[in-house]
């Protein structure tokens, strides 16, 4: 060590060295994430609690399936069904192929598509091509993706450049403190994220959505985000892929212990959506996306009945694209949308925006969560 170095400077050098090591591993980390998430080996052991939402069957719906209106809006843009493919991947050649297949499939059925975290683009510019989907999906409603910690470190102009680099229509800022804590070499300082989000909402020039990454959003966090101008929230609750579990499987030896301990950490998806709806977020103009363990159209319909504007899917769509490319992903998404349409018919719901008023019964653990909603 340089004996003349000041303690603060020494700390910065150590941090830079640690960052270089982490950055050099980022493509491998992304590849690991795809493989583990697609395998299902890191799924939550706890349920989404969506099974506790029982929609009331209408034997006389007086509807034709074709007349049900599934169109809605997300951040001011019309979409053909209340569904989106949420951000998962980027940074590797395999991720490039998956992103293009998924984006094209999403465009085919008229729903939004989210890129995975673009952090790799920041530290390894040569990976930028893996996020380019416009040639495959010229008309897709595209969300760029940036971590909250990276938002703190970048100027508004730098983030705008990142969004423009992929020709995105909107930005998704992801919050993932639990995953970072479970990741060897992950971020440990989450200060300033709220103010960074406020700066971007105010100055970016495109809509901003904030999402969790599998641990859910609480009413307190949702209100704070609304207060700084955020108008769309993806709850990304517990019940699908556990990213703490993903990191525990990537880590060697004892390094994975914390990820295993936090495997099931988080708010179940149904509870998170129900809490935010009961707290008045949709009535206050905040659009809710329900992701985290959504597996089919009935799951999506249940989430819509709880108050979500749109349901989001990641791992199931990833598997469909991995196994069948664009056509496989398109067929899967069309099937999910067909399930939403069937649930609408069978509840007598003519317009998808009316799902929140569909008769339902809440039972089991979800009823307890909703009864104990924090103020």
mmCIF file of C-alpha atoms in Angstrom:
data_model
loop_
_atom_site.group_PDB
_atom_site.id
_atom_site.type_symbol
_atom_site.label_atom_id
_atom_site.label_comp_id
_atom_site.label_asym_id
_atom_site.label_seq_id
_atom_site.Cartn_x
_atom_site.Cartn_y
_atom_site.Cartn_z
ATOM 1 C CA UNK A 1 0.000 0.000 0.000
ATOM 2 C CA UNK A 2 1.138 3.575 -0.687
ATOM 3 C CA UNK A 3 2.126 4.819 2.771
ATOM 4 C CA UNK A 4 1.274 8.384 1.718
ATOM 5 C CA UNK A 5 -2.270 7.546 0.660
ATOM 6 C CA UNK A 6 -5.074 9.064 2.689
ATOM 7 C CA UNK A 7 -7.580 6.632 4.240
ATOM 8 C CA UNK A 8 -10.414 7.941 2.047
ATOM 9 C CA UNK A 9 -8.293 7.581 -1.091
ATOM 10 C CA UNK A 10 -7.270 4.082 -0.069
ATOM 11 C CA UNK A 11 -10.942 3.234 0.354
ATOM 12 C CA UNK A 12 -11.729 4.539 -3.106
ATOM 13 C CA UNK A 13 -8.906 2.464 -4.608
ATOM 14 C CA UNK A 14 -10.221 -0.649 -2.932
ATOM 15 C CA UNK A 15 -13.710 0.134 -4.184
ATOM 16 C CA UNK A 16 -12.436 0.629 -7.741
ATOM 17 C CA UNK A 17 -10.513 -2.630 -7.572
ATOM 18 C CA UNK A 18 -13.575 -4.430 -6.281
ATOM 19 C CA UNK A 19 -15.694 -2.883 -9.038
ATOM 20 C CA UNK A 20 -13.220 -3.969 -11.748
ATOM 21 C CA UNK A 21 -13.385 -7.553 -10.496
ATOM 22 C CA UNK A 22 -17.174 -7.476 -10.413
ATOM 23 C CA UNK A 23 -17.415 -5.827 -13.829
ATOM 24 C CA UNK A 24 -15.138 -8.384 -15.444
ATOM 25 C CA UNK A 25 -17.556 -11.083 -14.306
ATOM 26 C CA UNK A 26 -20.751 -9.368 -15.444
ATOM 27 C CA UNK A 27 -21.303 -11.358 -18.658
ATOM 28 C CA UNK A 28 -20.825 -14.648 -16.836
ATOM 29 C CA UNK A 29 -23.202 -13.460 -14.130
ATOM 30 C CA UNK A 30 -25.842 -12.660 -16.758
ATOM 31 C CA UNK A 31 -25.392 -16.089 -18.329
ATOM 32 C CA UNK A 32 -25.771 -17.731 -14.921
ATOM 33 C CA UNK A 33 -28.922 -15.716 -14.250
ATOM 34 C CA UNK A 34 -30.540 -16.921 -17.478
ATOM 35 C CA UNK A 35 -29.689 -20.556 -16.852
ATOM 36 C CA UNK A 36 -30.804 -20.624 -13.219
ATOM 37 C CA UNK A 37 -33.994 -18.604 -13.736
ATOM 38 C CA UNK A 38 -35.030 -20.667 -16.756
ATOM 39 C CA UNK A 39 -34.422 -23.919 -14.885
ATOM 40 C CA UNK A 40 -36.875 -23.089 -12.103
ATOM 41 C CA UNK A 41 -34.296 -24.203 -9.551
ATOM 42 C CA UNK A 42 -34.486 -20.834 -7.786
ATOM 43 C CA UNK A 43 -38.260 -20.488 -7.566
ATOM 44 C CA UNK A 44 -39.735 -19.297 -4.294
ATOM 45 C CA UNK A 45 -40.840 -22.044 -1.962
ATOM 46 C CA UNK A 46 -43.679 -19.784 -0.791
ATOM 47 C CA UNK A 47 -46.710 -19.124 -3.047
ATOM 48 C CA UNK A 48 -47.861 -15.893 -4.646
ATOM 49 C CA UNK A 49 -51.178 -16.281 -2.726
ATOM 50 C CA UNK A 50 -53.067 -15.640 -5.962
ATOM 51 C CA UNK A 51 -54.776 -19.007 -5.403
ATOM 52 C CA UNK A 52 -56.583 -17.343 -2.481
ATOM 53 C CA UNK A 53 -58.429 -15.095 -4.952
ATOM 54 C CA UNK A 54 -61.608 -16.875 -6.044
ATOM 55 C CA UNK A 55 -63.435 -15.208 -8.924
ATOM 56 C CA UNK A 56 -67.199 -15.807 -8.886
ATOM 57 C CA UNK A 57 -68.439 -17.843 -11.840
ATOM 58 C CA UNK A 58 -71.157 -16.304 -14.031
ATOM 59 C CA UNK A 59 -73.254 -19.020 -15.686
ATOM 60 C CA UNK A 60 -75.183 -16.378 -17.656
ATOM 61 C CA UNK A 61 -72.481 -13.990 -18.813
ATOM 62 C CA UNK A 62 -74.537 -12.694 -21.780
ATOM 63 C CA UNK A 63 -71.268 -12.074 -23.599
ATOM 64 C CA UNK A 64 -69.455 -13.351 -26.660
ATOM 65 C CA UNK A 65 -65.762 -14.003 -26.189
ATOM 66 C CA UNK A 66 -64.906 -11.858 -29.204
ATOM 67 C CA UNK A 67 -66.644 -8.770 -27.811
ATOM 68 C CA UNK A 68 -64.601 -8.666 -24.605
ATOM 69 C CA UNK A 69 -62.359 -5.615 -24.675
ATOM 70 C CA UNK A 70 -58.891 -6.492 -23.357
ATOM 71 C CA UNK A 71 -57.286 -3.198 -24.352
ATOM 72 C CA UNK A 72 -55.878 -0.927 -21.690
ATOM 73 C CA UNK A 73 -53.203 1.741 -21.274
ATOM 74 C CA UNK A 74 -49.853 1.718 -19.538
ATOM 75 C CA UNK A 75 -48.202 5.087 -18.942
ATOM 76 C CA UNK A 76 -50.353 6.690 -21.597
ATOM 77 C CA UNK A 77 -49.827 4.146 -24.345
ATOM 78 C CA UNK A 78 -52.563 1.799 -25.548
ATOM 79 C CA UNK A 79 -51.806 -1.928 -25.424
ATOM 80 C CA UNK A 80 -53.891 -4.788 -26.775
ATOM 81 C CA UNK A 81 -53.994 -6.857 -23.593
ATOM 82 C CA UNK A 82 -53.245 -6.280 -19.884
ATOM 83 C CA UNK A 83 -49.943 -8.142 -20.019
ATOM 84 C CA UNK A 84 -46.246 -7.368 -20.413
ATOM 85 C CA UNK A 85 -42.988 -9.281 -20.616
ATOM 86 C CA UNK A 86 -40.894 -7.857 -17.805
ATOM 87 C CA UNK A 87 -37.134 -7.338 -17.889
ATOM 88 C CA UNK A 88 -34.857 -10.310 -17.482
ATOM 89 C CA UNK A 89 -31.683 -10.406 -19.456
ATOM 90 C CA UNK A 90 -28.951 -8.901 -21.625
ATOM 91 C CA UNK A 91 -25.178 -8.840 -21.844
ATOM 92 C CA UNK A 92 -24.494 -12.189 -23.559
ATOM 93 C CA UNK A 93 -25.002 -13.608 -27.079
ATOM 94 C CA UNK A 94 -27.675 -15.968 -25.750
ATOM 95 C CA UNK A 95 -29.416 -13.023 -24.112
ATOM 96 C CA UNK A 96 -29.383 -11.144 -27.423
ATOM 97 C CA UNK A 97 -31.269 -13.940 -29.173
ATOM 98 C CA UNK A 98 -33.761 -14.270 -26.337
ATOM 99 C CA UNK A 99 -34.378 -10.521 -26.150
ATOM 100 C CA UNK A 100 -35.078 -10.306 -29.879
ATOM 101 C CA UNK A 101 -37.383 -13.312 -29.879
ATOM 102 C CA UNK A 102 -39.303 -12.058 -26.852
ATOM 103 C CA UNK A 103 -39.551 -8.488 -28.122
ATOM 104 C CA UNK A 104 -40.843 -9.677 -31.487
ATOM 105 C CA UNK A 105 -43.360 -11.989 -29.819
ATOM 106 C CA UNK A 106 -44.556 -9.172 -27.563
ATOM 107 C CA UNK A 107 -44.982 -6.929 -30.603
ATOM 108 C CA UNK A 108 -46.942 -9.666 -32.364
ATOM 109 C CA UNK A 109 -49.562 -9.732 -29.586
ATOM 110 C CA UNK A 110 -49.453 -6.006 -28.877
ATOM 111 C CA UNK A 111 -47.986 -5.894 -25.373
ATOM 112 C CA UNK A 112 -44.914 -4.179 -23.837
ATOM 113 C CA UNK A 113 -41.485 -5.731 -23.481
ATOM 114 C CA UNK A 114 -38.839 -4.898 -20.895
ATOM 115 C CA UNK A 115 -35.101 -5.294 -21.348
ATOM 116 C CA UNK A 116 -32.961 -6.695 -18.562
ATOM 117 C CA UNK A 117 -30.634 -4.487 -16.560
ATOM 118 C CA UNK A 118 -28.425 -2.409 -18.852
ATOM 119 C CA UNK A 119 -25.639 -2.221 -16.296
ATOM 120 C CA UNK A 120 -23.573 -4.457 -18.554
ATOM 121 C CA UNK A 121 -23.765 -1.782 -21.259
ATOM 122 C CA UNK A 122 -22.247 0.730 -18.860
ATOM 123 C CA UNK A 123 -19.243 -1.352 -17.850
ATOM 124 C CA UNK A 124 -18.774 -3.346 -21.057
ATOM 125 C CA UNK A 125 -19.953 -1.250 -24.025
ATOM 126 C CA UNK A 126 -19.294 -4.144 -26.389
ATOM 127 C CA UNK A 127 -22.401 -5.841 -24.929
ATOM 128 C CA UNK A 128 -24.696 -3.062 -26.207
ATOM 129 C CA UNK A 129 -25.781 -5.132 -29.195
ATOM 130 C CA UNK A 130 -27.366 -7.722 -26.895
ATOM 131 C CA UNK A 131 -29.998 -5.127 -25.932
ATOM 132 C CA UNK A 132 -30.859 -4.068 -29.477
ATOM 133 C CA UNK A 133 -34.328 -5.350 -30.368
ATOM 134 C CA UNK A 134 -35.773 -2.650 -32.663
ATOM 135 C CA UNK A 135 -34.789 -4.415 -35.878
ATOM 136 C CA UNK A 136 -36.717 -7.492 -34.721
ATOM 137 C CA UNK A 137 -39.611 -5.535 -33.182
ATOM 138 C CA UNK A 138 -39.917 -2.047 -34.705
ATOM 139 C CA UNK A 139 -43.249 -1.276 -33.034
ATOM 140 C CA UNK A 140 -42.854 -2.916 -29.632
ATOM 141 C CA UNK A 141 -43.548 -0.778 -26.546
ATOM 142 C CA UNK A 142 -40.043 -0.999 -25.106
ATOM 143 C CA UNK A 143 -38.803 -0.380 -21.565
ATOM 144 C CA UNK A 144 -35.121 0.299 -20.927
ATOM 145 C CA UNK A 145 -33.858 -0.924 -17.549
ATOM 146 C CA UNK A 146 -31.491 0.507 -14.964
ATOM 147 C CA UNK A 147 -30.773 -0.341 -11.332
ATOM 148 C CA UNK A 148 -31.537 2.185 -8.627
ATOM 149 C CA UNK A 149 -27.928 2.240 -7.432
ATOM 150 C CA UNK A 150 -26.697 2.919 -10.969
ATOM 151 C CA UNK A 151 -29.256 5.731 -11.251
ATOM 152 C CA UNK A 152 -27.572 7.398 -8.273
ATOM 153 C CA UNK A 153 -24.214 7.268 -10.032
ATOM 154 C CA UNK A 154 -25.338 8.642 -13.402
ATOM 155 C CA UNK A 155 -26.462 12.048 -14.577
ATOM 156 C CA UNK A 156 -29.888 12.472 -16.114
ATOM 157 C CA UNK A 157 -28.223 13.000 -19.484
ATOM 158 C CA UNK A 158 -26.239 9.767 -19.150
ATOM 159 C CA UNK A 159 -29.428 7.833 -18.391
ATOM 160 C CA UNK A 160 -31.154 9.533 -21.321
ATOM 161 C CA UNK A 161 -28.321 8.332 -23.538
ATOM 162 C CA UNK A 162 -28.803 4.788 -22.228
ATOM 163 C CA UNK A 163 -32.512 4.932 -23.073
ATOM 164 C CA UNK A 164 -31.834 6.396 -26.514
ATOM 165 C CA UNK A 165 -29.162 3.806 -27.230
ATOM 166 C CA UNK A 166 -31.837 1.101 -27.328
ATOM 167 C CA UNK A 167 -34.569 3.368 -28.745
ATOM 168 C CA UNK A 168 -36.787 2.688 -25.730
ATOM 169 C CA UNK A 169 -40.161 4.321 -25.100
ATOM 170 C CA UNK A 170 -39.868 4.302 -21.309
ATOM 171 C CA UNK A 171 -37.488 3.466 -18.482
ATOM 172 C CA UNK A 172 -37.877 0.878 -15.755
ATOM 173 C CA UNK A 173 -35.787 1.473 -12.627
ATOM 174 C CA UNK A 174 -35.344 -1.715 -10.646
ATOM 175 C CA UNK A 175 -34.883 -1.986 -6.898
ATOM 176 C CA UNK A 176 -33.047 -5.105 -5.709
ATOM 177 C CA UNK A 177 -31.390 -4.616 -2.297
ATOM 178 C CA UNK A 178 -32.017 -8.219 -1.208
ATOM 179 C CA UNK A 179 -30.452 -9.631 -4.372
ATOM 180 C CA UNK A 180 -27.435 -7.336 -4.056
ATOM 181 C CA UNK A 181 -26.885 -8.365 -0.430
ATOM 182 C CA UNK A 182 -26.980 -12.028 -1.457
ATOM 183 C CA UNK A 183 -24.592 -11.459 -4.368
ATOM 184 C CA UNK A 184 -20.883 -11.738 -3.573
ATOM 185 C CA UNK A 185 -19.437 -8.368 -4.507
ATOM 186 C CA UNK A 186 -22.911 -6.867 -4.884
ATOM 187 C CA UNK A 187 -23.927 -3.348 -3.908
ATOM 188 C CA UNK A 188 -24.122 -2.534 -0.220
ATOM 189 C CA UNK A 189 -24.948 1.195 -0.266
ATOM 190 C CA UNK A 190 -28.495 2.101 -1.304
ATOM 191 C CA UNK A 191 -28.513 5.733 -0.236
ATOM 192 C CA UNK A 192 -29.757 8.352 -2.648
ATOM 193 C CA UNK A 193 -31.928 6.075 -4.793
ATOM 194 C CA UNK A 194 -35.159 7.904 -4.003
ATOM 195 C CA UNK A 195 -33.742 11.305 -4.955
ATOM 196 C CA UNK A 196 -32.170 9.819 -8.109
ATOM 197 C CA UNK A 197 -35.588 8.507 -9.148
ATOM 198 C CA UNK A 198 -37.062 11.962 -8.514
ATOM 199 C CA UNK A 199 -34.433 13.540 -10.786
ATOM 200 C CA UNK A 200 -35.169 11.087 -13.570
ATOM 201 C CA UNK A 201 -38.933 11.426 -13.325
ATOM 202 C CA UNK A 202 -38.536 15.182 -13.534
ATOM 203 C CA UNK A 203 -35.914 15.452 -16.257
ATOM 204 C CA UNK A 204 -35.629 12.281 -18.350
ATOM 205 C CA UNK A 205 -38.302 13.091 -20.901
ATOM 206 C CA UNK A 206 -39.789 9.564 -21.107
ATOM 207 C CA UNK A 207 -42.142 7.777 -18.680
ATOM 208 C CA UNK A 208 -40.535 6.060 -15.684
ATOM 209 C CA UNK A 209 -41.771 2.898 -13.990
ATOM 210 C CA UNK A 210 -40.208 1.563 -10.790
ATOM 211 C CA UNK A 211 -40.152 -2.154 -10.051
ATOM 212 C CA UNK A 212 -38.900 -4.522 -7.421
ATOM 213 C CA UNK A 213 -37.154 -7.747 -8.391
ATOM 214 C CA UNK A 214 -39.119 -10.392 -6.562
ATOM 215 C CA UNK A 215 -39.516 -9.024 -3.030
ATOM 216 C CA UNK A 216 -42.600 -6.834 -3.464
ATOM 217 C CA UNK A 217 -43.372 -3.156 -2.830
ATOM 218 C CA UNK A 218 -44.925 -2.039 0.466
ATOM 219 C CA UNK A 219 -47.500 0.777 0.785
ATOM 220 C CA UNK A 220 -44.908 3.035 2.439
ATOM 221 C CA UNK A 221 -42.431 2.643 -0.423
ATOM 222 C CA UNK A 222 -45.214 3.053 -2.981
ATOM 223 C CA UNK A 223 -46.383 6.306 -1.398
ATOM 224 C CA UNK A 224 -42.837 7.670 -1.327
ATOM 225 C CA UNK A 225 -42.414 6.851 -5.002
ATOM 226 C CA UNK A 226 -45.721 8.456 -5.867
ATOM 227 C CA UNK A 227 -44.649 11.559 -3.936
ATOM 228 C CA UNK A 228 -41.645 12.003 -6.251
ATOM 229 C CA UNK A 229 -43.804 11.642 -9.348
ATOM 230 C CA UNK A 230 -43.679 7.931 -10.233
ATOM 231 C CA UNK A 231 -46.897 6.926 -11.982
ATOM 232 C CA UNK A 232 -46.337 3.207 -12.588
ATOM 233 C CA UNK A 233 -45.141 0.554 -10.154
ATOM 234 C CA UNK A 234 -44.352 -3.102 -10.815
ATOM 235 C CA UNK A 235 -44.778 -4.819 -7.449
ATOM 236 C CA UNK A 236 -42.685 -7.835 -8.550
ATOM 237 C CA UNK A 237 -43.664 -9.833 -5.488
ATOM 238 C CA UNK A 238 -42.553 -13.105 -3.975
ATOM 239 C CA UNK A 239 -43.705 -16.327 -5.551
ATOM 240 C CA UNK A 240 -41.850 -16.548 -8.867
ATOM 241 C CA UNK A 241 -38.080 -16.520 -9.267
ATOM 242 C CA UNK A 242 -36.195 -15.727 -6.059
ATOM 243 C CA UNK A 243 -33.157 -13.668 -7.052
ATOM 244 C CA UNK A 244 -31.621 -14.186 -3.642
ATOM 245 C CA UNK A 245 -31.863 -17.905 -4.357
ATOM 246 C CA UNK A 246 -30.312 -17.356 -7.790
ATOM 247 C CA UNK A 247 -27.343 -15.627 -6.155
ATOM 248 C CA UNK A 248 -27.053 -18.361 -3.538
ATOM 249 C CA UNK A 249 -26.649 -20.918 -6.319
ATOM 250 C CA UNK A 250 -24.066 -18.813 -8.110
ATOM 251 C CA UNK A 251 -21.959 -18.351 -4.989
ATOM 252 C CA UNK A 252 -19.285 -20.805 -3.953
ATOM 253 C CA UNK A 253 -19.238 -22.411 -0.504
ATOM 254 C CA UNK A 254 -20.213 -20.241 2.433
ATOM 255 C CA UNK A 255 -20.695 -17.205 0.197
ATOM 256 C CA UNK A 256 -24.170 -18.478 -0.684
ATOM 257 C CA UNK A 257 -25.346 -18.792 2.908
ATOM 258 C CA UNK A 258 -27.098 -15.420 3.066
ATOM 259 C CA UNK A 259 -28.908 -16.053 -0.204
ATOM 260 C CA UNK A 260 -30.185 -19.366 1.124
ATOM 261 C CA UNK A 261 -31.298 -17.687 4.332
ATOM 262 C CA UNK A 262 -33.184 -15.019 2.356
ATOM 263 C CA UNK A 263 -34.518 -17.460 -0.261
ATOM 264 C CA UNK A 264 -38.180 -16.720 0.590
ATOM 265 C CA UNK A 265 -37.771 -13.084 1.657
ATOM 266 C CA UNK A 266 -40.434 -10.712 0.413
ATOM 267 C CA UNK A 267 -44.115 -9.812 0.140
ATOM 268 C CA UNK A 268 -46.257 -12.313 -1.789
ATOM 269 C CA UNK A 269 -47.405 -10.906 -5.114
ATOM 270 C CA UNK A 270 -51.111 -11.012 -4.291
ATOM 271 C CA UNK A 271 -50.547 -9.307 -0.936
ATOM 272 C CA UNK A 272 -48.430 -6.539 -2.481
ATOM 273 C CA UNK A 273 -51.045 -5.787 -5.166
ATOM 274 C CA UNK A 274 -53.906 -5.952 -2.679
ATOM 275 C CA UNK A 275 -52.119 -3.687 -0.212
ATOM 276 C CA UNK A 276 -51.321 -1.010 -2.791
ATOM 277 C CA UNK A 277 -54.844 -1.073 -4.193
ATOM 278 C CA UNK A 278 -56.363 -0.814 -0.709
ATOM 279 C CA UNK A 279 -53.971 2.032 0.080
ATOM 280 C CA UNK A 280 -55.510 3.997 -2.782
ATOM 281 C CA UNK A 281 -52.570 4.026 -5.209
ATOM 282 C CA UNK A 282 -54.657 3.306 -8.359
ATOM 283 C CA UNK A 283 -57.229 5.914 -7.309
ATOM 284 C CA UNK A 284 -54.349 8.385 -6.940
ATOM 285 C CA UNK A 285 -53.241 7.787 -10.522
ATOM 286 C CA UNK A 286 -50.552 5.138 -9.990
ATOM 287 C CA UNK A 287 -50.784 2.224 -12.404
ATOM 288 C CA UNK A 288 -49.908 -1.166 -10.905
ATOM 289 C CA UNK A 289 -48.150 -3.981 -12.719
ATOM 290 C CA UNK A 290 -48.440 -7.340 -10.976
ATOM 291 C CA UNK A 291 -45.445 -9.593 -11.599
ATOM 292 C CA UNK A 292 -43.774 -12.280 -9.561
ATOM 293 C CA UNK A 293 -45.045 -15.804 -10.133
ATOM 294 C CA UNK A 294 -47.706 -15.021 -12.765
ATOM 295 C CA UNK A 295 -47.853 -18.288 -14.676
ATOM 296 C CA UNK A 296 -51.041 -18.185 -16.764
ATOM 297 C CA UNK A 297 -54.091 -16.167 -17.715
ATOM 298 C CA UNK A 298 -56.003 -17.066 -14.567
ATOM 299 C CA UNK A 299 -53.155 -15.803 -12.389
ATOM 300 C CA UNK A 300 -53.181 -12.594 -14.415
ATOM 301 C CA UNK A 301 -56.968 -12.244 -14.045
ATOM 302 C CA UNK A 302 -56.731 -12.698 -10.300
ATOM 303 C CA UNK A 303 -54.082 -9.998 -10.100
ATOM 304 C CA UNK A 304 -56.257 -7.665 -12.187
ATOM 305 C CA UNK A 305 -59.170 -8.345 -9.850
ATOM 306 C CA UNK A 306 -56.979 -7.262 -6.927
ATOM 307 C CA UNK A 307 -56.338 -3.911 -8.599
ATOM 308 C CA UNK A 308 -53.469 -4.314 -11.061
ATOM 309 C CA UNK A 309 -53.653 -2.507 -14.401
ATOM 310 C CA UNK A 310 -51.352 -5.035 -16.118
ATOM 311 C CA UNK A 311 -49.872 -8.421 -15.247
ATOM 312 C CA UNK A 312 -46.190 -9.095 -15.917
ATOM 313 C CA UNK A 313 -44.363 -12.315 -16.756
ATOM 314 C CA UNK A 314 -40.687 -13.120 -17.014
ATOM 315 C CA UNK A 315 -39.417 -16.674 -16.459
ATOM 316 C CA UNK A 316 -42.310 -18.499 -18.224
ATOM 317 C CA UNK A 317 -41.871 -16.303 -21.300
ATOM 318 C CA UNK A 318 -38.115 -16.846 -21.149
ATOM 319 C CA UNK A 319 -38.609 -20.606 -21.190
ATOM 320 C CA UNK A 320 -41.020 -20.366 -24.113
ATOM 321 C CA UNK A 321 -38.516 -18.331 -26.129
ATOM 322 C CA UNK A 322 -35.636 -20.613 -25.181
ATOM 323 C CA UNK A 323 -37.546 -23.683 -26.331
ATOM 324 C CA UNK A 324 -39.413 -22.275 -29.319
ATOM 325 C CA UNK A 325 -37.935 -18.941 -30.351
ATOM 326 C CA UNK A 326 -40.228 -16.134 -31.464
ATOM 327 C CA UNK A 327 -43.052 -18.462 -32.486
ATOM 328 C CA UNK A 328 -42.898 -20.384 -29.231
ATOM 329 C CA UNK A 329 -42.974 -17.167 -27.208
ATOM 330 C CA UNK A 330 -45.784 -15.726 -29.324
ATOM 331 C CA UNK A 331 -47.891 -18.858 -28.892
ATOM 332 C CA UNK A 332 -47.303 -18.832 -25.153
ATOM 333 C CA UNK A 333 -48.250 -15.162 -24.760
ATOM 334 C CA UNK A 334 -51.321 -15.636 -26.956
ATOM 335 C CA UNK A 335 -52.354 -18.540 -24.724
ATOM 336 C CA UNK A 336 -51.997 -16.393 -21.597
ATOM 337 C CA UNK A 337 -54.063 -13.625 -23.188
ATOM 338 C CA UNK A 338 -56.670 -16.230 -24.122
ATOM 339 C CA UNK A 339 -56.809 -17.259 -20.470
ATOM 340 C CA UNK A 340 -57.443 -13.658 -19.410
ATOM 341 C CA UNK A 341 -60.253 -13.447 -21.987
ATOM 342 C CA UNK A 342 -61.765 -16.703 -20.692
ATOM 343 C CA UNK A 343 -61.698 -15.445 -17.090
ATOM 344 C CA UNK A 344 -63.394 -12.236 -18.227
ATOM 345 C CA UNK A 345 -66.150 -14.170 -19.964
ATOM 346 C CA UNK A 346 -66.658 -16.501 -17.017
ATOM 347 C CA UNK A 347 -67.042 -13.583 -14.611
ATOM 348 C CA UNK A 348 -69.262 -11.544 -16.919
ATOM 349 C CA UNK A 349 -66.587 -8.866 -17.305
ATOM 350 C CA UNK A 350 -67.022 -7.047 -20.618
ATOM 351 C CA UNK A 351 -63.951 -4.751 -20.321
ATOM 352 C CA UNK A 352 -60.647 -5.661 -18.736
ATOM 353 C CA UNK A 353 -60.623 -2.360 -16.851
ATOM 354 C CA UNK A 354 -63.679 -3.626 -14.958
ATOM 355 C CA UNK A 355 -61.892 -6.654 -13.503
ATOM 356 C CA UNK A 356 -61.252 -4.795 -10.237
ATOM 357 C CA UNK A 357 -65.018 -4.745 -9.695
ATOM 358 C CA UNK A 358 -65.526 -8.428 -10.539
ATOM 359 C CA UNK A 359 -67.107 -10.394 -7.672
ATOM 360 C CA UNK A 360 -64.556 -12.450 -5.778
ATOM 361 C CA UNK A 361 -63.909 -14.142 -2.454
ATOM 362 C CA UNK A 362 -60.570 -13.830 -0.659
ATOM 363 C CA UNK A 363 -59.646 -16.748 1.566
ATOM 364 C CA UNK A 364 -56.706 -18.264 3.420
ATOM 365 C CA UNK A 365 -53.403 -16.546 4.083
ATOM 366 C CA UNK A 366 -54.120 -13.719 1.652
ATOM 367 C CA UNK A 367 -57.157 -12.685 3.697
ATOM 368 C CA UNK A 368 -54.866 -12.383 6.715
ATOM 369 C CA UNK A 369 -52.341 -10.284 4.803
ATOM 370 C CA UNK A 370 -55.042 -7.928 3.572
ATOM 371 C CA UNK A 371 -56.558 -7.634 7.053
ATOM 372 C CA UNK A 372 -53.162 -6.631 8.470
ATOM 373 C CA UNK A 373 -52.207 -4.077 5.814
ATOM 374 C CA UNK A 374 -49.782 -1.539 7.300
ATOM 375 C CA UNK A 375 -50.952 2.053 7.219
#
